[in-house]
Amino acid sequence: TLTALALVVPAGAVQAATWNGYGNQFSNRMAGGDTVTYWYHSSAFSNYYNTAFDHSLLSWSQPRVNGATADSGAARCTPYNNFWHEYTSNISAATVEYYALATTGYYSGVNGYAAFYVNGRPNEIAVDPDASAYGWGQVVLNTTVMNSRPLLTGVGSKRTVASHELGHVLGLAHYQASGTVMAQQDFRTVIGPTCQDNNSLRQRW
């Protein structure tokens, strides 16, 4: 069953995010410990989106120098962050949900987006992460745009966009430095979290 997909971050909220010395982060982060429990909607298994989502989780667990991937042999960023992840088949236990859908309305032309919620399903309430702590989040990739994108290669790939949106769920806002995965698409030059992204996440987690 598809849970409600509400607005993630109003446009002004990203601008209101605070600077932490390494990048922008929301005023609040996801409640709980250092492990996110992730769940895949059935749509995630089309066009290998689940593979891209897997890589996005790994990339935040093991950020590499210059945003390189784990299989590249690039050095891990040190000190590394405390973030970790584990899979659940029970949506009620998930703190991150992954979807691959044709989005409409406000999100019809975007690569993807993240949404933030409090309360349990199905009584969830969408919140602004600059205004409230949140218990769980969603990553949604827009299949209308992303189906034609490469799976793992390039700054516009499914993996990179999934990593960017997961960064939002983990508490990071847009940062306009080109050498970060949290830069908006027009400014992004890396395919995964860099050491600067890593340091920002370490402060958040």
Short mmCIF file of C-alpha atoms in Angstrom, two decimals:
data_model
loop_
_atom_site.label_atom_id
_atom_site.label_comp_id
_atom_site.label_asym_id
_atom_site.label_seq_id
_atom_site.Cartn_x
_atom_site.Cartn_y
_atom_site.Cartn_z
CA THR A 1 0.00 0.00 0.00
CA LEU A 2 1.26 3.44 -0.88
CA THR A 3 1.45 5.75 2.09
CA ALA A 4 0.61 9.42 1.70
CA LEU A 5 3.27 11.39 -0.14
CA ALA A 6 3.13 14.86 1.28
CA LEU A 7 5.20 17.93 0.67
CA VAL A 8 8.70 17.54 1.83
CA VAL A 9 10.39 20.87 2.25
CA PRO A 10 8.69 24.11 1.34
CA ALA A 11 10.98 26.15 -0.90
CA GLY A 12 11.80 28.65 1.83
CA ALA A 13 12.72 25.99 4.37
CA VAL A 14 15.95 25.02 2.64
CA GLN A 15 17.07 28.64 2.65
CA ALA A 16 16.30 28.86 6.36
CA ALA A 17 18.50 25.89 7.17
CA THR A 18 21.51 26.62 9.35
CA TRP A 19 25.18 26.54 8.38
CA ASN A 20 27.19 24.07 10.46
CA GLY A 21 30.68 24.86 9.20
CA TYR A 22 30.62 22.16 6.51
CA GLY A 23 27.28 22.76 4.83
CA ASN A 24 23.64 23.50 5.50
CA GLN A 25 21.58 21.34 7.81
CA PHE A 26 17.97 21.54 8.92
CA SER A 27 17.24 22.78 12.42
CA ASN A 28 16.02 19.30 13.35
CA ARG A 29 16.97 15.74 12.50
CA MET A 30 15.25 12.38 12.54
CA ALA A 31 14.51 11.09 16.01
CA GLY A 32 16.21 7.95 17.27
CA GLY A 33 19.70 6.52 17.18
CA ASP A 34 22.36 6.28 14.50
CA THR A 35 20.71 3.49 12.48
CA VAL A 36 17.99 4.04 9.90
CA THR A 37 15.72 1.14 9.09
CA TYR A 38 14.70 1.22 5.44
CA TRP A 39 11.78 -0.27 3.52
CA TYR A 40 11.13 -0.57 -0.22
CA HIS A 41 7.77 0.09 -1.83
CA SER A 42 7.04 -2.37 -4.67
CA SER A 43 7.75 0.43 -7.16
CA ALA A 44 11.38 0.46 -6.04
CA PHE A 45 11.98 -2.88 -7.76
CA SER A 46 11.31 -1.53 -11.25
CA ASN A 47 14.22 -0.44 -13.44
CA TYR A 48 16.70 -1.38 -10.68
CA TYR A 49 15.79 1.57 -8.47
CA ASN A 50 16.36 -0.70 -5.47
CA THR A 51 20.00 -1.05 -6.57
CA ALA A 52 20.35 2.73 -6.72
CA PHE A 53 18.76 2.98 -3.28
CA ASP A 54 21.13 0.33 -1.92
CA HIS A 55 24.07 2.34 -3.20
CA SER A 56 22.72 5.54 -1.67
CA LEU A 57 22.65 3.92 1.76
CA LEU A 58 26.14 2.50 1.35
CA SER A 59 27.50 5.81 0.12
CA TRP A 60 26.38 7.60 3.30
CA SER A 61 27.70 4.80 5.51
CA GLN A 62 31.09 4.89 3.80
CA PRO A 63 31.68 8.31 2.18
CA ARG A 64 34.76 8.46 -0.03
CA VAL A 65 37.21 11.17 -0.98
CA ASN A 66 35.84 13.31 -3.82
CA GLY A 67 32.49 11.55 -3.59
CA ALA A 68 33.83 8.37 -5.18
CA THR A 69 32.13 5.01 -4.73
CA ALA A 70 33.20 2.16 -2.48
CA ASP A 71 34.14 0.00 -5.48
CA SER A 72 36.48 2.71 -6.82
CA GLY A 73 39.17 2.04 -4.23
CA ALA A 74 39.13 5.70 -3.13
CA ALA A 75 40.01 6.34 0.49
CA ARG A 76 37.23 6.58 3.03
CA CYS A 77 36.67 9.92 4.67
CA THR A 78 38.10 10.09 8.18
CA PRO A 79 36.81 10.24 10.75
CA TYR A 80 33.78 8.51 9.31
CA ASN A 81 30.27 9.16 10.50
CA ASN A 82 28.15 7.01 12.83
CA PHE A 83 25.32 6.44 10.37
CA TRP A 84 24.29 2.88 9.63
CA HIS A 85 21.31 1.16 8.00
CA GLU A 86 19.34 -2.07 8.09
CA TYR A 87 16.47 -3.42 5.97
CA THR A 88 12.96 -4.19 7.20
CA SER A 89 10.03 -5.71 5.33
CA ASN A 90 7.67 -4.06 7.84
CA ILE A 91 6.81 -0.52 6.81
CA SER A 92 5.69 0.28 10.36
CA ALA A 93 9.26 -0.26 11.57
CA ALA A 94 10.90 1.82 8.83
CA THR A 95 12.46 5.20 9.37
CA VAL A 96 13.19 5.60 5.64
CA GLU A 97 10.81 4.56 2.86
CA TYR A 98 11.90 4.36 -0.79
CA TYR A 99 9.61 4.89 -3.78
CA ALA A 100 10.00 5.19 -7.58
CA LEU A 101 6.89 6.93 -8.89
CA ALA A 102 5.69 9.27 -11.60
CA THR A 103 5.21 12.37 -9.49
CA THR A 104 2.62 15.02 -10.30
CA GLY A 105 1.69 18.57 -9.44
CA TYR A 106 4.40 20.57 -7.70
CA TYR A 107 6.85 17.67 -8.13
CA SER A 108 6.05 16.77 -11.75
CA GLY A 109 9.38 17.95 -13.18
CA VAL A 110 11.81 17.23 -10.35
CA ASN A 111 14.33 14.38 -10.19
CA GLY A 112 13.03 13.36 -6.78
CA TYR A 113 12.18 14.66 -3.36
CA ALA A 114 12.20 13.80 0.33
CA ALA A 115 9.32 14.02 2.79
CA PHE A 116 9.37 14.21 6.59
CA TYR A 117 6.74 12.91 9.02
CA VAL A 118 5.72 12.55 12.63
CA ASN A 119 3.25 10.03 14.08
CA GLY A 120 2.80 6.47 12.90
CA ARG A 121 1.13 5.32 9.72
CA PRO A 122 -1.65 5.85 8.67
CA ASN A 123 -2.04 8.92 10.91
CA GLU A 124 1.19 10.56 9.77
CA ILE A 125 1.58 14.32 9.67
CA ALA A 126 4.00 15.97 7.25
CA VAL A 127 6.37 18.43 8.92
CA ASP A 128 9.00 20.98 7.97
CA PRO A 129 12.40 19.75 9.28
CA ASP A 130 13.38 23.34 10.03
CA ALA A 131 10.40 23.62 12.36
CA SER A 132 10.04 20.17 13.92
CA ALA A 133 11.89 16.97 14.67
CA TYR A 134 10.56 14.09 12.61
CA GLY A 135 10.34 10.37 13.20
CA TRP A 136 10.69 9.06 9.66
CA GLY A 137 11.02 10.13 6.05
CA GLN A 138 10.44 9.14 2.46
CA VAL A 139 12.69 9.27 -0.59
CA VAL A 140 10.79 9.47 -3.87
CA LEU A 141 12.46 9.36 -7.28
CA ASN A 142 10.37 10.65 -10.18
CA THR A 143 10.25 7.89 -12.78
CA THR A 144 9.07 10.30 -15.50
CA VAL A 145 12.47 11.97 -15.32
CA MET A 146 14.69 9.25 -13.86
CA ASN A 147 13.76 6.18 -15.94
CA SER A 148 16.03 7.38 -18.73
CA ARG A 149 18.92 8.23 -16.40
CA PRO A 150 21.90 5.90 -15.87
CA LEU A 151 21.70 3.65 -12.86
CA LEU A 152 25.06 4.32 -11.22
CA THR A 153 27.18 6.66 -13.35
CA GLY A 154 27.04 10.44 -13.54
CA VAL A 155 25.82 13.26 -11.33
CA GLY A 156 22.27 12.85 -12.62
CA SER A 157 22.17 9.08 -12.12
CA LYS A 158 19.58 7.24 -10.07
CA ARG A 159 22.23 6.50 -7.43
CA THR A 160 23.35 10.12 -7.09
CA VAL A 161 19.83 11.55 -6.91
CA ALA A 162 18.88 8.88 -4.35
CA SER A 163 21.97 9.79 -2.30
CA HIS A 164 21.06 13.48 -2.44
CA GLU A 165 17.48 12.86 -1.31
CA LEU A 166 18.59 10.48 1.44
CA GLY A 167 20.88 13.26 2.66
CA HIS A 168 17.78 15.40 3.17
CA VAL A 169 16.07 12.67 5.20
CA LEU A 170 19.23 12.42 7.31
CA GLY A 171 18.92 16.11 8.12
CA LEU A 172 21.00 17.93 5.50
CA ALA A 173 19.72 20.82 3.39
CA HIS A 174 20.90 22.12 0.03
CA TYR A 175 24.44 23.39 -0.10
CA GLN A 176 25.64 25.27 -3.16
CA ALA A 177 29.23 24.04 -3.15
CA SER A 178 29.81 22.04 -6.32
CA GLY A 179 31.96 19.44 -4.59
CA THR A 180 29.15 18.09 -2.44
CA VAL A 181 26.35 15.64 -3.13
CA MET A 182 23.99 18.00 -1.29
CA ALA A 183 24.46 20.67 -3.95
CA GLN A 184 21.40 21.16 -6.11
CA GLN A 185 21.46 19.40 -9.48
CA ASP A 186 22.67 22.43 -11.44
CA PHE A 187 25.70 22.79 -9.15
CA ARG A 188 26.49 19.12 -8.46
CA THR A 189 29.76 17.70 -9.78
CA VAL A 190 30.12 14.53 -7.67
CA ILE A 191 28.24 11.24 -7.71
CA GLY A 192 28.23 10.53 -3.98
CA PRO A 193 28.78 12.04 -0.54
CA THR A 194 32.17 13.72 -0.15
CA CYS A 195 34.20 14.27 2.99
CA GLN A 196 32.52 17.65 3.37
CA ASP A 197 29.11 15.94 3.22
CA ASN A 198 30.44 13.39 5.70
CA ASN A 199 31.56 16.05 8.15
CA SER A 200 28.19 17.76 7.91
CA LEU A 201 26.44 14.46 8.62
CA ARG A 202 28.76 13.74 11.55
CA GLN A 203 27.68 17.00 13.15
CA ARG A 204 24.05 16.13 12.49
CA TRP A 205 24.30 12.56 13.85
#
